[in-house]
C-alpha positions as CSV (number, residue, x, y, z in Angstrom):
1,X,0.0,0.0,0.0
2,X,1.4,3.4,-1.0
3,X,2.2,5.8,1.8
4,X,-0.1,8.8,2.2
5,X,1.8,11.9,1.3
6,X,1.8,14.6,4.0
7,X,0.2,17.9,2.9
8,X,1.6,21.0,4.8
9,X,-1.2,23.1,3.4
10,X,-3.9,20.9,4.9
11,X,-1.9,20.6,8.2
12,X,-1.6,24.4,8.5
13,X,-5.2,25.0,7.7
14,X,-6.3,22.5,10.4
15,X,-4.0,24.1,12.9
16,X,-5.2,27.7,12.1
17,X,-8.8,26.6,12.3
18,X,-8.3,25.0,15.7
19,X,-6.4,28.0,17.0
20,X,-8.9,30.6,15.8
21,X,-11.9,28.5,17.0
22,X,-10.6,28.7,20.6
23,X,-12.7,31.4,22.3
24,X,-9.6,32.9,23.8
25,X,-8.3,33.9,20.3
26,X,-10.6,37.0,20.1
27,X,-9.0,38.4,23.2
28,X,-5.4,38.0,22.0
29,X,-3.9,41.4,21.0
30,X,-3.5,41.8,17.2
31,X,0.4,41.9,17.4
32,X,0.4,38.6,19.2
33,X,-2.1,37.1,16.7
34,X,0.2,38.3,13.9
35,X,3.1,36.6,15.6
36,X,1.2,33.3,15.9
37,X,0.2,33.5,12.2
38,X,3.8,34.3,11.1
39,X,4.8,31.0,12.7
40,X,2.3,29.2,10.4
41,X,3.4,30.6,7.1
42,X,4.5,28.3,4.3
43,X,7.0,28.8,1.6
44,X,6.9,26.8,-1.7
45,X,9.9,25.9,-3.8
46,X,9.2,28.8,-6.2
47,X,9.8,31.2,-3.3
48,X,6.2,32.1,-2.7
49,X,5.0,32.6,0.8
50,X,1.5,31.5,1.8
51,X,-0.9,32.5,4.7
52,X,-4.2,30.9,5.6
53,X,-6.0,34.0,6.9
54,X,-9.0,36.1,6.6
55,X,-12.1,34.8,4.8
56,X,-10.7,31.3,5.7
57,X,-8.8,31.4,2.5
58,X,-5.2,31.4,1.4
59,X,-3.2,34.5,0.5
60,X,0.1,34.6,-1.4
61,X,2.9,37.1,-0.7
62,X,4.3,38.8,-3.8
63,X,8.0,39.5,-3.4
64,X,7.9,42.2,-6.1
65,X,5.2,44.5,-4.7
66,X,5.5,43.3,-1.1
67,X,1.8,42.8,-0.8
68,X,-0.4,39.8,0.1
69,X,-3.0,38.7,-2.5
70,X,-6.0,36.4,-2.2
71,X,-4.9,33.3,-4.0
72,X,-5.9,29.7,-4.2
73,X,-3.0,27.5,-3.1
74,X,-1.0,25.2,-5.3
75,X,-2.9,22.1,-6.6
76,X,0.1,19.9,-7.5
77,X,0.7,17.4,-4.6
78,X,4.4,17.5,-5.2
79,X,4.5,21.3,-4.8
80,X,2.3,21.2,-1.7
81,X,4.3,18.5,-0.1
82,X,7.6,20.4,-0.7
83,X,6.3,23.5,1.2
84,X,8.3,24.4,4.4
85,X,7.9,26.9,7.2
86,X,8.7,30.4,6.0
87,X,11.9,31.7,7.6
88,X,12.4,34.6,7.5
89,X,8.7,35.5,7.3
90,X,7.2,38.6,5.8
91,X,5.0,40.7,8.1
92,X,1.4,39.6,8.5
93,X,-0.9,42.6,8.1
94,X,-3.7,43.0,10.7
95,X,-6.4,43.0,8.1
96,X,-5.4,39.4,7.1
97,X,-5.7,38.0,10.6
98,X,-8.5,35.3,10.6
99,X,-11.5,35.5,13.0
100,X,-14.0,33.0,14.3
101,X,-16.6,34.6,11.9
102,X,-14.3,33.8,8.9
103,X,-14.1,30.2,9.9
104,X,-17.9,29.9,10.6
105,X,-18.8,30.8,7.0
106,X,-19.8,27.9,4.8
107,X,-19.2,28.8,1.1
108,X,-21.4,26.0,-0.1
109,X,-21.0,24.7,-3.6
110,X,-19.8,26.3,-6.9
111,X,-21.8,23.9,-9.0
112,X,-24.2,25.3,-11.6
113,X,-27.7,23.8,-12.0
114,X,-26.7,21.8,-15.1
115,X,-25.9,18.1,-14.4
116,X,-27.1,17.9,-10.8
117,X,-30.7,19.3,-10.8
118,X,-32.4,20.9,-7.8
119,X,-33.6,18.0,-5.7
120,X,-37.2,16.9,-6.3
121,X,-38.3,17.4,-2.7
122,X,-37.1,21.0,-2.8
123,X,-39.0,21.7,-6.0
124,X,-42.1,20.2,-4.6
125,X,-41.9,22.4,-1.5
126,X,-41.3,25.5,-3.7
127,X,-44.2,24.5,-6.0
128,X,-46.5,24.5,-2.9
129,X,-45.3,28.0,-2.0
130,X,-45.8,29.1,-5.6
131,X,-49.3,27.8,-5.7
132,X,-50.2,29.9,-2.7
133,X,-48.4,32.9,-4.0
134,X,-50.1,32.7,-7.4
135,X,-53.5,32.6,-5.8
136,X,-52.9,35.6,-3.6
137,X,-55.5,38.3,-3.3
138,X,-55.9,40.9,-6.0
139,X,-54.4,43.6,-3.9
140,X,-51.0,41.8,-4.1
141,X,-50.9,42.8,-7.7
142,X,-49.8,44.7,-9.6
143,X,-46.4,45.9,-8.5
144,X,-44.8,48.5,-10.7
145,X,-41.2,49.2,-9.8
146,X,-37.8,47.5,-9.8
147,X,-36.0,45.0,-12.0
148,X,-38.5,42.3,-11.2
149,X,-41.2,44.2,-13.0
150,X,-39.6,43.5,-16.3
151,X,-39.7,39.8,-15.8
152,X,-43.5,39.2,-15.2
153,X,-46.9,39.7,-16.8
154,X,-48.7,42.7,-15.3
155,X,-51.2,40.7,-13.2
156,X,-48.5,38.6,-11.4
157,X,-48.6,39.0,-7.7
158,X,-45.8,40.4,-5.5
159,X,-45.3,37.1,-3.6
160,X,-44.6,35.3,-6.9
161,X,-42.1,37.9,-7.9
162,X,-40.6,37.6,-4.4
163,X,-40.0,33.9,-4.9
164,X,-38.4,34.3,-8.2
165,X,-36.2,37.1,-7.0
166,X,-35.1,35.1,-4.0
167,X,-34.2,32.0,-6.1
168,X,-32.1,34.1,-8.5
169,X,-30.4,36.2,-5.8
170,X,-29.5,33.2,-3.7
171,X,-28.1,31.1,-6.6
172,X,-24.3,31.0,-6.7
173,X,-24.3,30.8,-10.5
174,X,-27.7,31.0,-12.1
175,X,-27.0,28.8,-15.1
176,X,-29.8,26.2,-15.3
177,X,-30.5,23.2,-17.3
178,X,-33.1,24.1,-19.9
179,X,-35.4,21.3,-18.5
180,X,-35.0,22.4,-14.9
181,X,-38.4,22.0,-13.1
182,X,-37.6,24.9,-10.8
183,X,-37.7,27.3,-13.8
184,X,-40.5,25.5,-15.6
185,X,-43.0,26.0,-12.7
186,X,-42.7,29.8,-13.2
187,X,-43.4,29.6,-17.0
188,X,-47.0,30.9,-16.9
189,X,-45.9,34.0,-15.0
190,X,-42.9,35.1,-17.0
191,X,-43.6,37.8,-19.6
192,X,-40.8,36.7,-22.0
193,X,-38.6,33.7,-22.7
194,X,-35.5,33.3,-20.6
195,X,-32.1,33.9,-22.1
196,X,-30.2,30.9,-23.3
197,X,-30.9,27.9,-25.5
198,X,-32.3,24.4,-25.3
199,X,-29.5,23.2,-23.2
200,X,-28.9,26.0,-20.7
201,X,-30.7,29.1,-19.4
202,X,-28.0,31.7,-18.8
203,X,-29.8,33.9,-16.3
204,X,-28.5,37.4,-15.3
205,X,-27.6,38.1,-11.6
206,X,-30.4,39.5,-9.4
207,X,-29.3,42.4,-7.3
208,X,-30.5,42.7,-3.7
209,X,-32.0,46.0,-4.7
210,X,-34.6,44.2,-6.7
211,X,-35.8,42.5,-3.5
212,X,-35.7,45.7,-1.5
213,X,-37.5,47.7,-4.2
214,X,-40.3,45.1,-4.1
215,X,-40.5,45.3,-0.3
216,X,-40.5,49.1,-0.2
217,X,-43.3,49.3,-2.7
218,X,-45.3,46.9,-0.7
219,X,-44.5,48.9,2.5
220,X,-46.0,52.0,0.8
221,X,-49.3,50.1,0.6
222,X,-49.2,49.1,4.2
223,X,-47.3,47.1,6.7
224,X,-49.4,44.0,6.1
225,X,-48.5,43.9,2.4
226,X,-44.8,44.3,3.2
227,X,-44.9,41.6,5.9
228,X,-46.4,39.2,3.4
229,X,-43.6,39.8,0.9
230,X,-41.0,39.5,3.7
231,X,-42.6,36.2,4.7
232,X,-42.4,35.0,1.1
233,X,-38.7,35.9,0.8
234,X,-38.0,34.1,4.1
235,X,-40.1,31.1,3.3
236,X,-38.4,30.6,-0.1
237,X,-34.9,31.1,1.4
238,X,-35.7,28.5,4.1
239,X,-36.4,25.9,1.4
240,X,-33.3,26.9,-0.5
241,X,-31.0,26.2,2.5
242,X,-31.1,22.5,1.7
243,X,-29.1,23.0,-1.5
244,X,-25.5,24.2,-1.0
245,X,-25.6,26.1,-4.3
246,X,-28.2,28.4,-2.7
247,X,-27.4,28.0,1.0
248,X,-24.9,30.7,1.8
249,X,-27.0,33.5,0.4
250,X,-30.2,32.0,1.6
251,X,-28.9,32.1,5.1
252,X,-27.9,35.7,4.7
253,X,-31.2,36.7,3.3
254,X,-33.0,35.0,6.2
255,X,-30.9,36.9,8.6
256,X,-31.8,40.2,6.8
257,X,-35.6,39.7,6.4
258,X,-36.7,37.6,9.4
259,X,-36.6,40.6,11.7
260,X,-39.2,42.3,9.5
261,X,-41.8,39.7,10.2
262,X,-41.7,40.5,14.0
263,X,-41.0,44.2,13.6
264,X,-42.7,45.5,10.4
265,X,-41.7,49.0,11.2
266,X,-38.0,48.3,11.2
267,X,-37.4,49.7,7.7
268,X,-40.0,52.5,7.8
269,X,-37.2,55.2,7.9
270,X,-35.5,53.8,4.8
271,X,-37.7,55.5,2.3
272,X,-36.3,54.0,-0.9
273,X,-34.9,50.7,-2.1
274,X,-31.2,51.7,-1.8
275,X,-31.6,52.9,1.8
276,X,-33.5,49.6,2.5
277,X,-30.6,47.6,0.9
278,X,-28.1,49.3,3.2
279,X,-30.3,48.6,6.2
280,X,-30.6,44.9,5.2
281,X,-26.8,44.6,4.6
282,X,-26.2,46.1,8.0
283,X,-28.4,43.4,9.7
284,X,-26.4,40.6,8.2
285,X,-24.2,39.0,11.0
286,X,-20.5,38.9,10.4
287,X,-20.2,35.2,9.9
288,X,-22.5,35.5,6.8
289,X,-20.7,38.5,5.4
290,X,-18.9,36.4,2.8
291,X,-22.3,35.9,1.0
292,X,-22.6,39.6,0.4
293,X,-19.3,40.4,-1.3
294,X,-21.1,41.0,-4.6
295,X,-23.2,43.7,-3.0
296,X,-20.6,45.2,-0.7
297,X,-17.5,45.2,-3.0
298,X,-17.9,43.9,-6.6
299,X,-14.1,44.0,-7.0
300,X,-13.4,41.8,-4.0
301,X,-16.2,39.5,-5.2
302,X,-14.4,39.1,-8.5
303,X,-11.3,38.0,-6.6
304,X,-13.2,35.4,-4.7
305,X,-14.9,34.1,-7.9
306,X,-11.5,33.7,-9.5
307,X,-10.2,31.9,-6.4
308,X,-13.2,29.5,-6.9
309,X,-12.4,29.1,-10.6
310,X,-8.8,28.2,-9.9
311,X,-9.9,25.6,-7.4
312,X,-12.4,24.2,-9.9
313,X,-9.6,23.8,-12.4
314,X,-7.4,21.9,-10.0
315,X,-7.9,18.8,-12.2
316,X,-5.7,20.2,-14.9
317,X,-2.7,19.7,-12.7
318,X,-2.5,16.0,-13.8
319,X,-1.6,17.3,-17.3
320,X,1.2,19.5,-15.9
321,X,-0.8,22.7,-16.2
322,X,-1.0,25.5,-13.7
323,X,-4.7,26.1,-12.7
324,X,-4.0,29.8,-12.0
325,X,-2.6,30.4,-15.5
326,X,-5.5,28.4,-17.0
327,X,-8.0,30.5,-15.1
328,X,-6.3,33.7,-16.3
329,X,-6.4,32.3,-19.9
330,X,-10.2,31.5,-19.6
331,X,-10.9,34.9,-18.2
332,X,-9.0,36.4,-21.2
333,X,-11.0,34.2,-23.7
334,X,-14.3,35.5,-22.3
335,X,-13.3,39.1,-22.1
336,X,-11.9,39.0,-25.7
337,X,-15.2,37.5,-27.0
338,X,-17.6,39.7,-25.0
339,X,-16.1,43.1,-24.3
340,X,-12.3,43.4,-25.0
341,X,-12.4,47.1,-24.3
342,X,-13.0,46.6,-20.6
343,X,-9.8,44.7,-19.9
344,X,-8.0,47.7,-18.3
345,X,-10.8,47.9,-15.7
346,X,-10.0,44.4,-14.5
347,X,-6.2,44.7,-14.1
348,X,-6.4,46.5,-10.7
349,X,-8.4,43.6,-9.3
350,X,-6.0,40.8,-10.4
351,X,-2.9,39.9,-8.4
352,X,0.4,40.4,-10.3
353,X,0.7,36.7,-11.3
354,X,-2.9,36.5,-12.7
355,X,-2.5,39.9,-14.3
356,X,0.6,38.9,-16.2
357,X,-1.0,35.7,-17.5
358,X,-4.3,37.5,-18.4
359,X,-2.4,40.2,-20.3
360,X,-0.3,37.6,-22.2
361,X,-3.3,35.5,-23.2
362,X,-5.3,38.6,-24.2
363,X,-2.7,40.4,-26.3
364,X,-0.5,37.7,-27.8
365,X,-2.3,35.6,-30.4
366,X,0.6,33.1,-30.4
367,X,0.9,32.7,-26.7
368,X,0.7,29.1,-25.4
369,X,-2.1,30.1,-23.0
370,X,-4.4,30.6,-26.1
371,X,-4.4,26.8,-26.3
372,X,-6.8,26.8,-23.3
373,X,-9.4,28.7,-25.3
374,X,-12.4,26.8,-26.7
375,X,-12.3,25.6,-30.3
376,X,-15.5,25.2,-32.2
377,X,-17.5,25.4,-28.9
378,X,-15.5,22.6,-27.3
379,X,-12.9,22.8,-24.5
380,X,-9.4,21.4,-25.3
381,X,-9.0,17.8,-24.1
382,X,-6.9,18.7,-21.0
383,X,-9.7,21.0,-19.8
384,X,-12.4,18.4,-20.0
385,X,-13.3,17.7,-16.3
386,X,-12.9,14.0,-15.2
387,X,-16.5,13.6,-13.9
388,X,-19.9,15.2,-13.8
389,X,-19.4,16.9,-10.3
390,X,-16.1,18.5,-11.5
391,X,-17.8,19.7,-14.7
392,X,-20.7,21.2,-12.9
393,X,-18.3,23.0,-10.5
394,X,-16.2,24.3,-13.4
395,X,-19.4,25.5,-15.2
396,X,-20.6,27.2,-12.0
397,X,-17.3,28.9,-11.1
398,X,-16.7,30.0,-14.7
399,X,-20.1,31.5,-15.0
400,X,-19.9,33.2,-11.6
401,X,-16.5,34.7,-12.5
402,X,-18.0,35.9,-15.8
403,X,-20.9,37.6,-14.0
404,X,-18.4,39.1,-11.5
405,X,-16.2,40.8,-14.1
406,X,-19.3,42.0,-15.9
407,X,-20.5,43.6,-12.6
408,X,-17.2,45.3,-12.1
409,X,-17.1,46.8,-15.6
410,X,-20.8,47.4,-16.1
411,X,-21.0,45.0,-19.0
412,X,-24.2,43.2,-19.8
413,X,-23.8,39.4,-19.5
414,X,-24.1,37.6,-22.9
415,X,-27.6,36.1,-23.2
416,X,-26.1,32.8,-24.5
417,X,-23.4,32.4,-22.0
418,X,-19.7,33.1,-22.0
419,X,-17.6,31.1,-24.5
420,X,-15.7,29.1,-21.8
421,X,-18.8,28.2,-19.8
422,X,-20.7,27.3,-23.0
423,X,-17.8,25.0,-23.9
424,X,-18.0,23.3,-20.5
425,X,-21.7,22.5,-21.1
426,X,-20.6,20.0,-23.8
427,X,-19.1,18.0,-21.0
428,X,-22.5,17.7,-19.3
429,X,-25.0,17.4,-22.1
430,X,-25.2,13.6,-21.8
431,X,-25.2,13.7,-17.9
432,X,-28.1,15.9,-17.1
433,X,-30.7,14.9,-14.5
434,X,-33.7,15.6,-16.6
435,X,-37.1,15.4,-14.9
436,X,-38.6,12.0,-14.6
437,X,-41.9,11.7,-16.5
438,X,-43.8,11.5,-13.2
439,X,-42.7,15.0,-12.2
440,X,-45.1,17.6,-13.6
441,X,-43.4,20.5,-15.3
442,X,-45.8,23.5,-15.7
443,X,-45.3,25.3,-19.0
444,X,-42.1,23.4,-19.7
445,X,-42.6,23.6,-23.5
446,X,-43.1,27.4,-23.3
447,X,-40.0,27.9,-21.3
448,X,-37.8,25.9,-23.7
449,X,-38.2,28.2,-26.6
450,X,-36.2,31.4,-26.9
């Protein structure tokens, strides 16, 4: 039997988690915390120094600029195993010191909703909520403001819109199988076909302001109407908690809206959707703050999505490829195809290593990193994930990263997906969990046509 290779990265992460979980850690002065973290730095053979710190994620020290950058750790076992304690160690900034709240946050899953569908028991619970919402009293309709208004027929009730908005806001990456029952059940309410094709519905991100706009409009009609919308948001989020692709944001949304059910007057001073959005964000507890990065800082959110993408590409290591370089190349492929002019806006949010690879792939047609780009809608063989779970994770992380850079630059997401995500779909077409014939799919035929 082969010996199990020791992994210093895993060992340090376990050690830091145990140390920070100790209730006494919060009372330790910051300089002492920094000293303890400095003793747990790793150095890899390439000279890079690594810190498992804030956000419960790894950070890489760049010797050239002297700064720490959020960075997924090496994927190659031989590189990880060769890591040694960093002596001498660069200073650990106070802002990178981990807290108990960092370690308490569960990031859920990066998988898209292609391949593994939303579980049937969840869709049935959501369908029951939707039946009640669709049959709501006439005074629940119409609603007239906010991004959700563009999605529905004029007579659709606010509780129906609240459900859809919750599902889309909570989704890590709203790329759905074209046969997904969760979408089909809304078919009769939607005013226009969803973007995408027969295989995948590439849905745009739903901002939190869409939910607060709906709530504020209901509040103007009375506390009772607002409480009903808050209840629908909370009820939908509670069901979504069961799927890790929704769970982090669902938990955050619950924390933000549940107080409204007991204290309907809580947001009366807000006055408008933006003020309500700020009030909701302020109510989110620190341990769920990671779910709100897209709302609080689109640039930091992009960095976290690229971290996810690098992790989803870890399988390319077996081919001798660097997942970080591949991630930068795929980012370049999407930017080049969708909005090449926005590239300068992305450079400040990329660490030096990613920025160099991104620039090289973007500007040099003969660069080897161009070999990672899709050809005829297919990924190159080394970028085909080894199994369905890996493909779904790459699809989700890739689409989430695409939506993140679009948010940073103000670019409209392409209605038929980003080139690299669309190419990943070809790895999943024959492994989808299409609905069984016994599962009803309301308006499924309508929703398939674009």
